[in-house]
């Protein structure tokens, strides 16, 4: 495994992140070589269209549209092209030919990480993925290495900057979601097609990757209970503020029972006193709770060319060092063999807003429904009563999500209930 | 380097952290073995007094007072005994005999890290030190590995829980420092002899280690400008609150000029809007600013048996994996070769509180002194005027620390100035 000369690096993709990686390889070459123990030689950049305009920092002589040939002459393949195919095939080809891989591809890892991990393991090469979760925030390495002697019980985080920005704008300016989203698109904080962000798919892919690492098991994006932010209203956000909360899109992975893990992405109420409440704009933050370490938080920019390139380069240097000096990073760890469990087994709290007839006895009827489902109530607040109808805002104590969901369904069936206006989980207590 | 059987682990020290490490090795043996790829065998625990009472989790048959013989039959030496000597000699002996070292000893590393790094490098063994800085918070690994392809410009943190707790109590209950400290001692948050904490020596050792790692250079504790919290008064804390600040003991390491680095530990005013302001009690938090990654924060418990043991075990698993599978962690990196520079070269802001004669023209005289030293003033506030004397509270714009210090000295010489009541730097803007 010991290279005699430079380490040959192939770059797949030359968008914002790829261009930044190329720039740093050029400007910091000497420093990177000192850290690796050998020079890093960029041997080619695979792009779809070699004739398209590029940043002048990109050496056009390195461009190629034959990615397959490129990966076969590299020691390390850096993948920042994204997408599922042909990316997966290219990375498997790279691994089979003995190259180590650094990837920022959360969609691919969230969907089919195990195939890649297994291939890398078998070929004895490294597969590094720091950039795939939470941009520049070192999270993968702490989970795979620093906490490897501890037992993680819960991971709770804001891992999508676009939705965090949108919710932040709703809270600050009282906007409806569509208006905040349109504004975010204008400013470039949200893409023209924001589906992957607002529907929670991006966060779900990251949650699957983080859960797999934190709990030493295999979680795919299909195991993640995922609800995006499209149902969050200006009224939800305003009511949250009245009770000292903010609405955040959270990704949560936690142990459930003896051998289960529940992974979920959904909007939730977070108390203003919780450090996650103050994570603003496009920043990301991840809380990790471990038995011995206690509560840890990691905070930083969750996306963007330069931060993602920083994470990619950190991995590239580590992986290249292994080529020069021998050694290998941690492989996929799935000895814990926990099973993904349905969201009904998560223990959480609900805030339920129901619109009811404004007359005596209604609260008693509603309270009866909670009791029938073994759900205890922490607070009830009546709002917006007009003599004809009123809103009850009920916050429960912790209970299994399934029991809470059944309670809400039963509430909806009560004759005195006109509508279930909103249901939000309360997290981070 | 490949071990055929179990990895032999020697434990030096069996206090709170050592006992916790022994407990985790016992209870999580199977899980740790899965992560390492071979069982970890605790072959001995070196203590001063083998007859002293111990937690029942400690196997008395493993106790020995011959640390020197013990380290020579180990693959990995875990050092949690603390102190400079005989610890340094024992670790050098361990390294010379081919053992890798995991240490939590900030005092030793802060004072003489380079000797140990060089010895480990020469012997081709690992020297891991996550537990030496900020307890369980993964900080060393991100600096040594995740950010290795980036350029750190500044590290700013709260790295001593005792002083943070004391300052927190002063702010919350309006206590004078001595009273808050006495209370902390009663509750076990401060030691009977709190010198190392309150004088800033503990934070300075950590700052030296972090600066060395972040800037790829050699910084010893002797290069750190260090002022503890003993000069902080209840009045300082109250005035800080009036202007929307808190007083925190900060450790700061930053680039100065083209090839310099300034490392300092001192109380400072931090704006309430800054995430470090909300770090309460015995928690630690470290901000890292890097060119590509931007602003990162790491937060968690900075001390305590279990959190420190978590960090030790994370290192132990990594180091043991290297014994089983080959490979080696990053060595001391000092290719950047920055020079430690005096605190006068740091660029900072001052808040100066001077007691002056309460009569017209005094402000003009004081302002003249700032101008003479090329220091511009951001705000001036007059407080506590009683017709005879008044306090001026001046906050400057950023300027070299040397210019700010000269300004303060010149102010003290003004005939209208009765006393310089307090000088605090303002950081984290």
GROMACS .gro file of N, CA, C and O in nm, chain A residues 79 102-110 117 128-144 155-161 202-214 251 283-288 298-304 307-312 315, chain B residues 146 296:
model
  284
   79UNK      N    1  -1.520   1.214  -0.479
   79UNK     CA    2  -1.647   1.220  -0.553
   79UNK      C    3  -1.733   1.333  -0.501
   79UNK      O    4  -1.781   1.329  -0.388
  102UNK      N    5  -1.318   0.923  -0.121
  102UNK     CA    6  -1.369   1.030  -0.035
  102UNK      C    7  -1.495   1.082  -0.103
  102UNK      O    8  -1.489   1.122  -0.219
  103UNK      N    9  -1.606   1.079  -0.033
  103UNK     CA   10  -1.731   1.121  -0.098
  103UNK      C   11  -1.812   1.215  -0.012
  103UNK      O   12  -1.809   1.207   0.111
  104UNK      N   13  -1.883   1.305  -0.079
  104UNK     CA   14  -1.971   1.399  -0.012
  104UNK      C   15  -2.117   1.366  -0.045
  104UNK      O   16  -2.205   1.447  -0.023
  105UNK      N   17  -2.140   1.245  -0.096
  105UNK     CA   18  -2.268   1.211  -0.156
  105UNK      C   19  -2.366   1.150  -0.055
  105UNK      O   20  -2.374   1.029  -0.039
  106UNK      N   21  -2.442   1.237   0.011
  106UNK     CA   22  -2.532   1.187   0.116
  106UNK      C   23  -2.647   1.106   0.058
  106UNK      O   24  -2.691   1.010   0.120
  107UNK      N   25  -2.694   1.144  -0.061
  107UNK     CA   26  -2.807   1.071  -0.118
  107UNK      C   27  -2.769   0.926  -0.144
  107UNK      O   28  -2.840   0.834  -0.107
  108UNK      N   29  -2.652   0.908  -0.205
  108UNK     CA   30  -2.606   0.772  -0.235
  108UNK      C   31  -2.579   0.693  -0.108
  108UNK      O   32  -2.621   0.578  -0.094
  109UNK      N   33  -2.508   0.754  -0.012
  109UNK     CA   34  -2.476   0.683   0.112
  109UNK      C   35  -2.602   0.653   0.193
  109UNK      O   36  -2.613   0.548   0.255
  110UNK      N   37  -2.697   0.749   0.193
  110UNK     CA   38  -2.820   0.727   0.268
  110UNK      C   39  -2.902   0.614   0.208
  110UNK      O   40  -2.970   0.541   0.279
  117UNK      N   41  -1.975   0.043   0.163
  117UNK     CA   42  -1.893   0.006   0.279
  117UNK      C   43  -1.838  -0.135   0.261
  117UNK      O   44  -1.721  -0.162   0.286
  128UNK      N   45  -1.422   0.738   0.304
  128UNK     CA   46  -1.440   0.849   0.398
  128UNK      C   47  -1.553   0.939   0.352
  128UNK      O   48  -1.568   0.963   0.232
  129UNK      N   49  -1.629   0.994   0.445
  129UNK     CA   50  -1.755   1.059   0.409
  129UNK      C   51  -1.790   1.180   0.495
  129UNK      O   52  -1.906   1.215   0.509
  130UNK      N   53  -1.689   1.243   0.555
  130UNK     CA   54  -1.718   1.355   0.644
  130UNK      C   55  -1.805   1.462   0.579
  130UNK      O   56  -1.895   1.518   0.643
  131UNK      N   57  -1.780   1.489   0.452
  131UNK     CA   58  -1.852   1.597   0.384
  131UNK      C   59  -1.997   1.563   0.356
  131UNK      O   60  -2.076   1.651   0.320
  132UNK      N   61  -2.034   1.436   0.371
  132UNK     CA   62  -2.172   1.397   0.339
  132UNK      C   63  -2.271   1.439   0.446
  132UNK      O   64  -2.390   1.442   0.422
  133UNK      N   65  -2.223   1.469   0.565
  133UNK     CA   66  -2.312   1.508   0.673
  133UNK      C   67  -2.268   1.639   0.735
  133UNK      O   68  -2.154   1.652   0.779
  134UNK      N   69  -2.355   1.738   0.735
  134UNK     CA   70  -2.330   1.862   0.808
  134UNK      C   71  -2.204   1.935   0.762
  134UNK      O   72  -2.134   1.994   0.842
  135UNK      N   73  -2.180   1.933   0.631
  135UNK     CA   74  -2.074   2.014   0.571
  135UNK      C   75  -1.941   2.003   0.641
  135UNK      O   76  -1.886   1.893   0.654
  136UNK      N   77  -1.890   2.116   0.688
  136UNK     CA   78  -1.755   2.118   0.745
  136UNK      C   79  -1.753   2.072   0.890
  136UNK      O   80  -1.646   2.057   0.947
  137UNK      N   81  -1.868   2.051   0.950
  137UNK     CA   82  -1.868   2.015   1.092
  137UNK      C   83  -1.811   1.875   1.109
  137UNK      O   84  -1.864   1.780   1.052
  138UNK      N   85  -1.703   1.861   1.185
  138UNK     CA   86  -1.649   1.727   1.205
  138UNK      C   87  -1.747   1.647   1.290
  138UNK      O   88  -1.761   1.671   1.409
  139UNK      N   89  -1.819   1.556   1.228
  139UNK     CA   90  -1.918   1.477   1.299
  139UNK      C   91  -1.894   1.329   1.276
  139UNK      O   92  -1.901   1.248   1.366
  140UNK      N   93  -1.863   1.294   1.151
  140UNK     CA   94  -1.841   1.154   1.118
  140UNK      C   95  -1.720   1.100   1.195
  140UNK      O   96  -1.726   0.993   1.255
  141UNK      N   97  -1.610   1.178   1.195
  141UNK     CA   98  -1.489   1.131   1.262
  141UNK      C   99  -1.511   1.115   1.412
  141UNK      O  100  -1.475   1.013   1.468
  142UNK      N  101  -1.570   1.215   1.480
  142UNK     CA  102  -1.600   1.193   1.622
  142UNK      C  103  -1.687   1.070   1.646
  142UNK      O  104  -1.662   0.994   1.740
  143UNK      N  105  -1.787   1.048   1.563
  143UNK     CA  106  -1.873   0.932   1.585
  143UNK      C  107  -1.799   0.802   1.557
  143UNK      O  108  -1.811   0.706   1.632
  144UNK      N  109  -1.721   0.798   1.449
  144UNK     CA  110  -1.653   0.674   1.412
  144UNK      C  111  -1.533   0.646   1.501
  144UNK      O  112  -1.494   0.532   1.518
  155UNK      N  113  -2.896   1.101   1.899
  155UNK     CA  114  -2.840   1.207   1.817
  155UNK      C  115  -2.957   1.293   1.773
  155UNK      O  116  -3.060   1.241   1.732
  156UNK      N  117  -2.941   1.423   1.784
  156UNK     CA  118  -3.052   1.515   1.764
  156UNK      C  119  -2.993   1.637   1.695
  156UNK      O  120  -2.904   1.701   1.750
  157UNK      N  121  -3.042   1.669   1.577
  157UNK     CA  122  -2.973   1.779   1.511
  157UNK      C  123  -3.052   1.853   1.406
  157UNK      O  124  -3.157   1.809   1.360
  158UNK      N  125  -2.999   1.968   1.372
  158UNK     CA  126  -3.047   2.048   1.260
  158UNK      C  127  -2.945   2.027   1.150
  158UNK      O  128  -2.832   2.074   1.160
  159UNK      N  129  -2.984   1.951   1.046
  159UNK     CA  130  -2.885   1.911   0.946
  159UNK      C  131  -2.920   1.960   0.806
  159UNK      O  132  -2.857   1.920   0.709
  160UNK      N  133  -3.020   2.046   0.796
  160UNK     CA  134  -3.052   2.104   0.666
  160UNK      C  135  -3.063   2.255   0.678
  160UNK      O  136  -3.153   2.308   0.743
  161UNK      N  137  -2.970   2.322   0.613
  161UNK     CA  138  -2.961   2.468   0.626
  161UNK      C  139  -3.075   2.542   0.557
  161UNK      O  140  -3.120   2.645   0.605
  202UNK      N  141  -3.336   1.531   0.218
  202UNK     CA  142  -3.194   1.556   0.241
  202UNK      C  143  -3.159   1.527   0.386
  202UNK      O  144  -3.061   1.458   0.416
  203UNK      N  145  -3.240   1.577   0.477
  203UNK     CA  146  -3.215   1.552   0.620
  203UNK      C  147  -3.226   1.403   0.652
  203UNK      O  148  -3.151   1.350   0.733
  204UNK      N  149  -3.320   1.335   0.586
  204UNK     CA  150  -3.339   1.192   0.613
  204UNK      C  151  -3.218   1.111   0.570
  204UNK      O  152  -3.175   1.018   0.640
  205UNK      N  153  -3.160   1.148   0.455
  205UNK     CA  154  -3.039   1.077   0.409
  205UNK      C  155  -2.927   1.095   0.510
  205UNK      O  156  -2.857   1.000   0.549
  206UNK      N  157  -2.910   1.220   0.559
  206UNK     CA  158  -2.805   1.244   0.658
  206UNK      C  159  -2.836   1.169   0.788
  206UNK      O  160  -2.745   1.115   0.853
  207UNK      N  161  -2.963   1.168   0.827
  207UNK     CA  162  -3.000   1.098   0.950
  207UNK      C  163  -2.968   0.950   0.940
  207UNK      O  164  -2.921   0.889   1.036
  208UNK      N  165  -2.991   0.892   0.823
  208UNK     CA  166  -2.962   0.750   0.805
  208UNK      C  167  -2.812   0.724   0.818
  208UNK      O  168  -2.769   0.628   0.884
  209UNK      N  169  -2.731   0.812   0.760
  209UNK     CA  170  -2.585   0.795   0.767
  209UNK      C  171  -2.539   0.809   0.913
  209UNK      O  172  -2.464   0.726   0.965
  210UNK      N  173  -2.586   0.913   0.979
  210UNK     CA  174  -2.545   0.938   1.117
  210UNK      C  175  -2.590   0.824   1.209
  210UNK      O  176  -2.514   0.778   1.294
  211UNK      N  177  -2.712   0.777   1.189
  211UNK     CA  178  -2.763   0.669   1.274
  211UNK      C  179  -2.680   0.542   1.254
  211UNK      O  180  -2.647   0.472   1.350
  212UNK      N  181  -2.643   0.514   1.131
  212UNK     CA  182  -2.561   0.395   1.105
  212UNK      C  183  -2.429   0.404   1.179
  212UNK      O  184  -2.384   0.306   1.240
  213UNK      N  185  -2.367   0.521   1.175
  213UNK     CA  186  -2.238   0.538   1.241
  213UNK      C  187  -2.252   0.539   1.392
  213UNK      O  188  -2.174   0.476   1.463
  214UNK      N  189  -2.351   0.611   1.442
  214UNK     CA  190  -2.363   0.630   1.587
  214UNK      C  191  -2.401   0.500   1.656
  214UNK      O  192  -2.356   0.474   1.768
  251UNK      N  193  -3.357   1.618   1.290
  251UNK     CA  194  -3.327   1.479   1.258
  251UNK      C  195  -3.290   1.412   1.390
  251UNK      O  196  -3.204   1.462   1.462
  283UNK      N  197  -2.684   2.770   0.940
  283UNK     CA  198  -2.595   2.688   1.024
  283UNK      C  199  -2.660   2.554   1.058
  283UNK      O  200  -2.783   2.541   1.055
  284UNK      N  201  -2.577   2.456   1.086
  284UNK     CA  202  -2.621   2.325   1.132
  284UNK      C  203  -2.568   2.302   1.272
  284UNK      O  204  -2.466   2.362   1.310
  285UNK      N  205  -2.633   2.219   1.348
  285UNK     CA  206  -2.580   2.180   1.479
  285UNK      C  207  -2.632   2.041   1.511
  285UNK      O  208  -2.747   2.009   1.483
  286UNK      N  209  -2.547   1.961   1.571
  286UNK     CA  210  -2.587   1.826   1.607
  286UNK      C  211  -2.552   1.798   1.752
  286UNK      O  212  -2.437   1.818   1.793
  287UNK      N  213  -2.651   1.759   1.828
  287UNK     CA  214  -2.632   1.714   1.965
  287UNK      C  215  -2.610   1.564   1.966
  287UNK      O  216  -2.683   1.492   1.899
  288UNK      N  217  -2.514   1.520   2.042
  288UNK     CA  218  -2.491   1.376   2.059
  288UNK      C  219  -2.495   1.348   2.209
  288UNK      O  220  -2.427   1.416   2.286
  298UNK      N  221  -2.201   1.982   1.823
  298UNK     CA  222  -2.114   2.021   1.714
  298UNK      C  223  -2.189   2.122   1.629
  298UNK      O  224  -2.304   2.096   1.592
  299UNK      N  225  -2.125   2.231   1.598
  299UNK     CA  226  -2.194   2.343   1.534
  299UNK      C  227  -2.108   2.402   1.423
  299UNK      O  228  -1.986   2.410   1.438
  300UNK      N  229  -2.170   2.440   1.313
  300UNK     CA  230  -2.093   2.503   1.206
  300UNK      C  231  -2.176   2.518   1.081
  300UNK      O  232  -2.297   2.495   1.082
  301UNK      N  233  -2.109   2.556   0.972
  301UNK     CA  234  -2.178   2.572   0.846
  301UNK      C  235  -2.207   2.436   0.786
  301UNK      O  236  -2.118   2.355   0.770
  302UNK      N  237  -2.333   2.416   0.752
  302UNK     CA  238  -2.374   2.284   0.708
  302UNK      C  239  -2.362   2.261   0.559
  302UNK      O  240  -2.378   2.150   0.512
  303UNK      N  241  -2.333   2.365   0.485
  303UNK     CA  242  -2.326   2.348   0.341
  303UNK      C  243  -2.238   2.457   0.282
  303UNK      O  244  -2.178   2.535   0.354
  304UNK      N  245  -2.230   2.460   0.151
  304UNK     CA  246  -2.151   2.563   0.084
  304UNK      C  247  -2.023   2.504   0.030
  304UNK      O  248  -1.972   2.405   0.082
  307UNK      N  249  -1.686   2.528   0.295
  307UNK     CA  250  -1.695   2.436   0.409
  307UNK      C  251  -1.694   2.290   0.367
  307UNK      O  252  -1.625   2.207   0.429
  308UNK      N  253  -1.768   2.257   0.262
  308UNK     CA  254  -1.771   2.117   0.218
  308UNK      C  255  -1.633   2.076   0.167
  308UNK      O  256  -1.585   1.965   0.194
  309UNK      N  257  -1.566   2.167   0.096
  309UNK     CA  258  -1.431   2.137   0.047
  309UNK      C  259  -1.335   2.114   0.162
  309UNK      O  260  -1.245   2.030   0.155
  310UNK      N  261  -1.353   2.188   0.272
  310UNK     CA  262  -1.267   2.168   0.389
  310UNK      C  263  -1.281   2.026   0.443
  310UNK      O  264  -1.182   1.959   0.474
  311UNK      N  265  -1.406   1.979   0.451
  311UNK     CA  266  -1.429   1.843   0.500
  311UNK      C  267  -1.370   1.740   0.404
  311UNK      O  268  -1.307   1.642   0.445
  312UNK      N  269  -1.387   1.765   0.274
  312UNK     CA  270  -1.332   1.674   0.174
  312UNK      C  271  -1.180   1.667   0.186
  312UNK      O  272  -1.121   1.559   0.184
  315UNK      N  273  -1.054   1.464   0.483
  315UNK     CA  274  -1.060   1.321   0.452
  315UNK      C  275  -0.951   1.282   0.353
  315UNK      O  276  -0.887   1.178   0.367
  575UNK      N  277  -0.965   1.623   1.087
  575UNK     CA  278  -1.072   1.679   1.001
  575UNK      C  279  -1.029   1.808   0.934
  575UNK      O  280  -1.061   1.834   0.819
  725UNK      N  281  -1.669   2.696   1.353
  725UNK     CA  282  -1.716   2.570   1.410
  725UNK      C  283  -1.721   2.583   1.560
  725UNK      O  284  -1.643   2.656   1.619
   0.00000   0.00000   0.00000
